[in-house]
Amino acid sequence: NYRLLADMIRTPNSTTRPIAVVKAEAYGHGAPECVRTLLSEGCDFFAVSCIDEAVAVRLVCDEEHKGADILILGYTSPAHAALLHQFDMTQTLYSPDYASELHAAAKAAGIRLNVHVKVDTGMHRIGYPAFTPAEAEATVDAICTMQDTFDAFCVQGLFTHLSDADSGNFCYEQWQRYLVVK
């Protein structure tokens, strides 16, 4: 599956990379084994749900002498900002309040953190809201303000979570909401 996806998205000018989601022990398949296999296939980007999983993936990458980016999809306490930096992890930002708290912690520690921004287009879990044009506009404003003023962040990406891949109409609607923010 990884090879097929990687081949589909890699073009001569593309900077797009697949992200292997290995949260919850790679959905029960065993995260260390899956990470090792994916590394051997050239995967260099993993997503996990929490900082403990991120540290475990980083340790496997280090054992295999392979560098990889690791994105934490869920909440990480701002008290762990230094740990995010130490293990070179990327944290998801999902609200202006959380971004402010994490930024303050990073500034206090004198570090710069890599972050991605999650936009909620219909999953109804976490993320900057983008259900209506007004919410999407407010989200764009919040992200632009953050990029302009939060100098302890390096914003590296933006993503959403499609809630129902089998529902073509709603999936398309979510994609359209995402494109407004993107």
PDB file of C-alpha atoms in Angstrom:
ATOM      1  CA  ASN A   1       0.000   0.000   0.000  1.00  0.00           C
ATOM      2  CA  TYR A   2       2.776   2.427   0.885  1.00  0.00           C
ATOM      3  CA  ARG A   3       4.620   1.835  -2.389  1.00  0.00           C
ATOM      4  CA  LEU A   4       1.444   2.351  -4.402  1.00  0.00           C
ATOM      5  CA  LEU A   5       0.571   5.596  -2.615  1.00  0.00           C
ATOM      6  CA  ALA A   6       4.130   6.926  -2.781  1.00  0.00           C
ATOM      7  CA  ASP A   7       4.333   6.207  -6.497  1.00  0.00           C
ATOM      8  CA  MET A   8       0.993   7.916  -7.104  1.00  0.00           C
ATOM      9  CA  ILE A   9       1.925  11.181  -5.402  1.00  0.00           C
ATOM     10  CA  ARG A  10       5.566  11.475  -6.368  1.00  0.00           C
ATOM     11  CA  THR A  11       6.054  13.455  -9.531  1.00  0.00           C
ATOM     12  CA  PRO A  12       9.225  15.125 -10.789  1.00  0.00           C
ATOM     13  CA  ASN A  13       8.308  18.491  -9.226  1.00  0.00           C
ATOM     14  CA  SER A  14       6.268  17.353  -6.242  1.00  0.00           C
ATOM     15  CA  THR A  15       7.272  17.982  -2.654  1.00  0.00           C
ATOM     16  CA  THR A  16       4.314  15.927  -1.439  1.00  0.00           C
ATOM     17  CA  ARG A  17       5.174  13.039   0.857  1.00  0.00           C
ATOM     18  CA  PRO A  18       2.916  10.314   2.205  1.00  0.00           C
ATOM     19  CA  ILE A  19       2.425  10.209   5.963  1.00  0.00           C
ATOM     20  CA  ALA A  20       2.105   6.772   7.524  1.00  0.00           C
ATOM     21  CA  VAL A  21      -0.319   6.935  10.445  1.00  0.00           C
ATOM     22  CA  VAL A  22       0.985   4.499  13.060  1.00  0.00           C
ATOM     23  CA  LYS A  23      -1.054   5.573  16.078  1.00  0.00           C
ATOM     24  CA  ALA A  24      -2.460   2.992  18.509  1.00  0.00           C
ATOM     25  CA  GLU A  25       0.353   0.524  17.837  1.00  0.00           C
ATOM     26  CA  ALA A  26      -0.166   0.968  14.097  1.00  0.00           C
ATOM     27  CA  TYR A  27      -3.833   0.104  14.580  1.00  0.00           C
ATOM     28  CA  GLY A  28      -2.872  -3.072  16.415  1.00  0.00           C
ATOM     29  CA  HIS A  29      -0.224  -4.279  13.959  1.00  0.00           C
ATOM     30  CA  GLY A  30       2.721  -3.274  16.152  1.00  0.00           C
ATOM     31  CA  ALA A  31       4.175   0.189  15.669  1.00  0.00           C
ATOM     32  CA  PRO A  32       7.883  -0.703  15.904  1.00  0.00           C
ATOM     33  CA  GLU A  33       7.609  -3.426  13.261  1.00  0.00           C
ATOM     34  CA  CYS A  34       5.492  -1.266  10.961  1.00  0.00           C
ATOM     35  CA  VAL A  35       7.804   1.726  11.342  1.00  0.00           C
ATOM     36  CA  ARG A  36      10.876  -0.396  10.535  1.00  0.00           C
ATOM     37  CA  THR A  37       9.185  -1.831   7.447  1.00  0.00           C
ATOM     38  CA  LEU A  38       7.993   1.573   6.263  1.00  0.00           C
ATOM     39  CA  LEU A  39      11.448   3.079   6.818  1.00  0.00           C
ATOM     40  CA  SER A  40      12.940   0.330   4.652  1.00  0.00           C
ATOM     41  CA  GLU A  41      10.450   1.323   1.915  1.00  0.00           C
ATOM     42  CA  GLY A  42      11.591   4.943   2.057  1.00  0.00           C
ATOM     43  CA  CYS A  43       8.884   6.374   4.307  1.00  0.00           C
ATOM     44  CA  ASP A  44      10.135   9.448   6.119  1.00  0.00           C
ATOM     45  CA  PHE A  45       6.963  10.854   7.684  1.00  0.00           C
ATOM     46  CA  PHE A  46       4.864   9.306  10.452  1.00  0.00           C
ATOM     47  CA  ALA A  47       1.794  10.463  12.373  1.00  0.00           C
ATOM     48  CA  VAL A  48       0.874   9.391  15.896  1.00  0.00           C
ATOM     49  CA  SER A  49      -1.759  10.397  18.416  1.00  0.00           C
ATOM     50  CA  CYS A  50       0.351  11.497  21.386  1.00  0.00           C
ATOM     51  CA  ILE A  51       3.828  12.394  22.566  1.00  0.00           C
ATOM     52  CA  ASP A  52       4.497   8.934  24.064  1.00  0.00           C
ATOM     53  CA  GLU A  53       3.854   7.324  20.679  1.00  0.00           C
ATOM     54  CA  ALA A  54       6.014   9.976  19.010  1.00  0.00           C
ATOM     55  CA  VAL A  55       8.968   9.258  21.286  1.00  0.00           C
ATOM     56  CA  ALA A  56       8.606   5.513  20.595  1.00  0.00           C
ATOM     57  CA  VAL A  57       8.616   6.116  16.826  1.00  0.00           C
ATOM     58  CA  ARG A  58      11.610   8.462  17.120  1.00  0.00           C
ATOM     59  CA  LEU A  59      13.543   5.781  19.019  1.00  0.00           C
ATOM     60  CA  VAL A  60      12.843   3.211  16.284  1.00  0.00           C
ATOM     61  CA  CYS A  61      13.966   5.705  13.639  1.00  0.00           C
ATOM     62  CA  ASP A  62      17.156   6.361  15.602  1.00  0.00           C
ATOM     63  CA  GLU A  63      17.809   2.607  15.978  1.00  0.00           C
ATOM     64  CA  GLU A  64      17.488   2.239  12.207  1.00  0.00           C
ATOM     65  CA  HIS A  65      19.687   5.323  11.629  1.00  0.00           C
ATOM     66  CA  LYS A  66      16.915   6.942   9.611  1.00  0.00           C
ATOM     67  CA  GLY A  67      15.634  10.452   9.909  1.00  0.00           C
ATOM     68  CA  ALA A  68      11.897  10.991   9.756  1.00  0.00           C
ATOM     69  CA  ASP A  69       9.378  13.668  10.521  1.00  0.00           C
ATOM     70  CA  ILE A  70       6.843  12.803  13.207  1.00  0.00           C
ATOM     71  CA  LEU A  71       3.508  14.598  13.465  1.00  0.00           C
ATOM     72  CA  ILE A  72       1.512  14.407  16.693  1.00  0.00           C
ATOM     73  CA  LEU A  73      -2.164  14.536  15.761  1.00  0.00           C
ATOM     74  CA  GLY A  74      -3.539  15.010  19.282  1.00  0.00           C
ATOM     75  CA  TYR A  75      -2.940  17.203  22.293  1.00  0.00           C
ATOM     76  CA  THR A  76       0.464  17.666  23.867  1.00  0.00           C
ATOM     77  CA  SER A  77       0.657  19.645  27.064  1.00  0.00           C
ATOM     78  CA  PRO A  78       2.533  22.927  26.629  1.00  0.00           C
ATOM     79  CA  ALA A  79       4.613  21.746  29.604  1.00  0.00           C
ATOM     80  CA  HIS A  80       6.198  19.284  27.136  1.00  0.00           C
ATOM     81  CA  ALA A  81       7.333  21.946  24.653  1.00  0.00           C
ATOM     82  CA  ALA A  82      11.005  21.216  25.370  1.00  0.00           C
ATOM     83  CA  LEU A  83      10.423  17.502  24.782  1.00  0.00           C
ATOM     84  CA  LEU A  84       8.792  18.265  21.414  1.00  0.00           C
ATOM     85  CA  HIS A  85      11.898  20.213  20.488  1.00  0.00           C
ATOM     86  CA  GLN A  86      14.357  17.670  21.900  1.00  0.00           C
ATOM     87  CA  PHE A  87      12.870  14.834  19.842  1.00  0.00           C
ATOM     88  CA  ASP A  88      12.302  17.018  16.752  1.00  0.00           C
ATOM     89  CA  MET A  89       8.549  16.431  16.624  1.00  0.00           C
ATOM     90  CA  THR A  90       5.853  18.390  14.853  1.00  0.00           C
ATOM     91  CA  GLN A  91       2.811  19.318  16.928  1.00  0.00           C
ATOM     92  CA  THR A  92      -0.700  19.822  15.603  1.00  0.00           C
ATOM     93  CA  LEU A  93      -2.351  23.113  16.472  1.00  0.00           C
ATOM     94  CA  TYR A  94      -6.131  22.922  16.604  1.00  0.00           C
ATOM     95  CA  SER A  95      -7.276  26.166  18.238  1.00  0.00           C
ATOM     96  CA  PRO A  96      -6.056  29.718  18.802  1.00  0.00           C
ATOM     97  CA  ASP A  97      -6.055  29.165  22.585  1.00  0.00           C
ATOM     98  CA  TYR A  98      -3.922  26.034  22.329  1.00  0.00           C
ATOM     99  CA  ALA A  99      -1.568  27.743  19.865  1.00  0.00           C
ATOM    100  CA  SER A 100      -1.130  30.664  22.293  1.00  0.00           C
ATOM    101  CA  GLU A 101      -0.407  28.364  25.239  1.00  0.00           C
ATOM    102  CA  LEU A 102       2.098  26.240  23.320  1.00  0.00           C
ATOM    103  CA  HIS A 103       3.762  29.318  21.860  1.00  0.00           C
ATOM    104  CA  ALA A 104       4.162  30.882  25.319  1.00  0.00           C
ATOM    105  CA  ALA A 105       5.777  27.665  26.581  1.00  0.00           C
ATOM    106  CA  ALA A 106       8.141  27.520  23.595  1.00  0.00           C
ATOM    107  CA  LYS A 107       9.119  31.180  24.062  1.00  0.00           C
ATOM    108  CA  ALA A 108       9.738  30.617  27.771  1.00  0.00           C
ATOM    109  CA  ALA A 109      11.985  27.659  26.921  1.00  0.00           C
ATOM    110  CA  GLY A 110      13.816  29.638  24.234  1.00  0.00           C
ATOM    111  CA  ILE A 111      12.996  27.103  21.513  1.00  0.00           C
ATOM    112  CA  ARG A 112      11.289  26.994  18.127  1.00  0.00           C
ATOM    113  CA  LEU A 113       8.692  24.301  17.385  1.00  0.00           C
ATOM    114  CA  ASN A 114       7.538  22.773  14.128  1.00  0.00           C
ATOM    115  CA  VAL A 115       3.749  22.815  13.844  1.00  0.00           C
ATOM    116  CA  HIS A 116       0.947  21.816  11.494  1.00  0.00           C
ATOM    117  CA  VAL A 117      -2.524  23.345  11.653  1.00  0.00           C
ATOM    118  CA  LYS A 118      -5.602  21.134  11.677  1.00  0.00           C
ATOM    119  CA  VAL A 119      -8.771  22.483  10.094  1.00  0.00           C
ATOM    120  CA  ASP A 120     -12.076  20.901  11.106  1.00  0.00           C
ATOM    121  CA  THR A 121     -14.153  20.635   7.941  1.00  0.00           C
ATOM    122  CA  GLY A 122     -16.682  18.135   9.247  1.00  0.00           C
ATOM    123  CA  MET A 123     -15.096  15.513  11.492  1.00  0.00           C
ATOM    124  CA  HIS A 124     -16.267  17.438  14.575  1.00  0.00           C
ATOM    125  CA  ARG A 125     -13.301  16.489  16.737  1.00  0.00           C
ATOM    126  CA  ILE A 126     -10.525  19.025  16.960  1.00  0.00           C
ATOM    127  CA  GLY A 127      -9.367  21.739  14.604  1.00  0.00           C
ATOM    128  CA  TYR A 128      -9.836  25.329  13.596  1.00  0.00           C
ATOM    129  CA  PRO A 129     -13.462  25.438  12.416  1.00  0.00           C
ATOM    130  CA  ALA A 130     -14.296  25.848   8.723  1.00  0.00           C
ATOM    131  CA  PHE A 131     -17.950  24.766   8.447  1.00  0.00           C
ATOM    132  CA  THR A 132     -19.229  28.083   7.132  1.00  0.00           C
ATOM    133  CA  PRO A 133     -17.605  30.786   4.997  1.00  0.00           C
ATOM    134  CA  ALA A 134     -17.455  33.047   8.064  1.00  0.00           C
ATOM    135  CA  GLU A 135     -15.694  30.358  10.128  1.00  0.00           C
ATOM    136  CA  ALA A 136     -13.279  29.646   7.282  1.00  0.00           C
ATOM    137  CA  GLU A 137     -12.463  33.363   7.031  1.00  0.00           C
ATOM    138  CA  ALA A 138     -11.905  33.590  10.799  1.00  0.00           C
ATOM    139  CA  THR A 139      -9.677  30.505  10.638  1.00  0.00           C
ATOM    140  CA  VAL A 140      -7.596  31.984   7.814  1.00  0.00           C
ATOM    141  CA  ASP A 141      -7.243  35.218   9.815  1.00  0.00           C
ATOM    142  CA  ALA A 142      -6.208  33.297  12.949  1.00  0.00           C
ATOM    143  CA  ILE A 143      -3.619  31.256  11.046  1.00  0.00           C
ATOM    144  CA  CYS A 144      -2.190  34.334   9.294  1.00  0.00           C
ATOM    145  CA  THR A 145      -1.981  36.199  12.597  1.00  0.00           C
ATOM    146  CA  MET A 146      -0.242  33.233  14.177  1.00  0.00           C
ATOM    147  CA  GLN A 147       2.278  33.010  11.331  1.00  0.00           C
ATOM    148  CA  ASP A 148       2.994  36.736  11.589  1.00  0.00           C
ATOM    149  CA  THR A 149       3.319  36.958  15.369  1.00  0.00           C
ATOM    150  CA  PHE A 150       4.270  33.560  16.809  1.00  0.00           C
ATOM    151  CA  ASP A 151       7.989  33.555  16.111  1.00  0.00           C
ATOM    152  CA  ALA A 152       8.603  30.410  18.176  1.00  0.00           C
ATOM    153  CA  PHE A 153       6.656  28.372  15.584  1.00  0.00           C
ATOM    154  CA  CYS A 154       7.682  27.112  12.193  1.00  0.00           C
ATOM    155  CA  VAL A 155       4.346  26.403  10.480  1.00  0.00           C
ATOM    156  CA  GLN A 156       5.037  23.534   8.111  1.00  0.00           C
ATOM    157  CA  GLY A 157       1.630  22.267   7.068  1.00  0.00           C
ATOM    158  CA  LEU A 158      -2.136  22.403   7.068  1.00  0.00           C
ATOM    159  CA  PHE A 159      -4.476  19.414   7.044  1.00  0.00           C
ATOM    160  CA  THR A 160      -8.000  18.187   7.628  1.00  0.00           C
ATOM    161  CA  HIS A 161      -9.568  14.817   8.405  1.00  0.00           C
ATOM    162  CA  LEU A 162     -12.258  13.603   6.039  1.00  0.00           C
ATOM    163  CA  SER A 163     -14.970  12.029   8.143  1.00  0.00           C
ATOM    164  CA  ASP A 164     -16.549   9.578   5.707  1.00  0.00           C
ATOM    165  CA  ALA A 165     -14.614   8.386   2.691  1.00  0.00           C
ATOM    166  CA  ASP A 166     -17.619   6.379   1.505  1.00  0.00           C
ATOM    167  CA  SER A 167     -19.862   9.433   1.322  1.00  0.00           C
ATOM    168  CA  GLY A 168     -18.768  11.118  -1.882  1.00  0.00           C
ATOM    169  CA  ASN A 169     -20.948  14.194  -1.486  1.00  0.00           C
ATOM    170  CA  PHE A 170     -19.933  14.993   2.080  1.00  0.00           C
ATOM    171  CA  CYS A 171     -16.292  14.187   1.343  1.00  0.00           C
ATOM    172  CA  TYR A 172     -16.425  16.628  -1.571  1.00  0.00           C
ATOM    173  CA  GLU A 173     -18.082  19.239   0.662  1.00  0.00           C
ATOM    174  CA  GLN A 174     -15.307  18.849   3.253  1.00  0.00           C
ATOM    175  CA  TRP A 175     -12.669  19.142   0.533  1.00  0.00           C
ATOM    176  CA  GLN A 176     -14.258  22.366  -0.706  1.00  0.00           C
ATOM    177  CA  ARG A 177     -14.221  23.771   2.838  1.00  0.00           C
ATOM    178  CA  TYR A 178     -10.560  22.858   3.153  1.00  0.00           C
ATOM    179  CA  LEU A 179      -9.669  24.559  -0.122  1.00  0.00           C
ATOM    180  CA  VAL A 180     -11.183  27.820   1.155  1.00  0.00           C
ATOM    181  CA  VAL A 181      -8.727  27.778   4.067  1.00  0.00           C
ATOM    182  CA  LYS A 182      -5.776  26.398   2.136  1.00  0.00           C
TER     183      LYS A 182
END
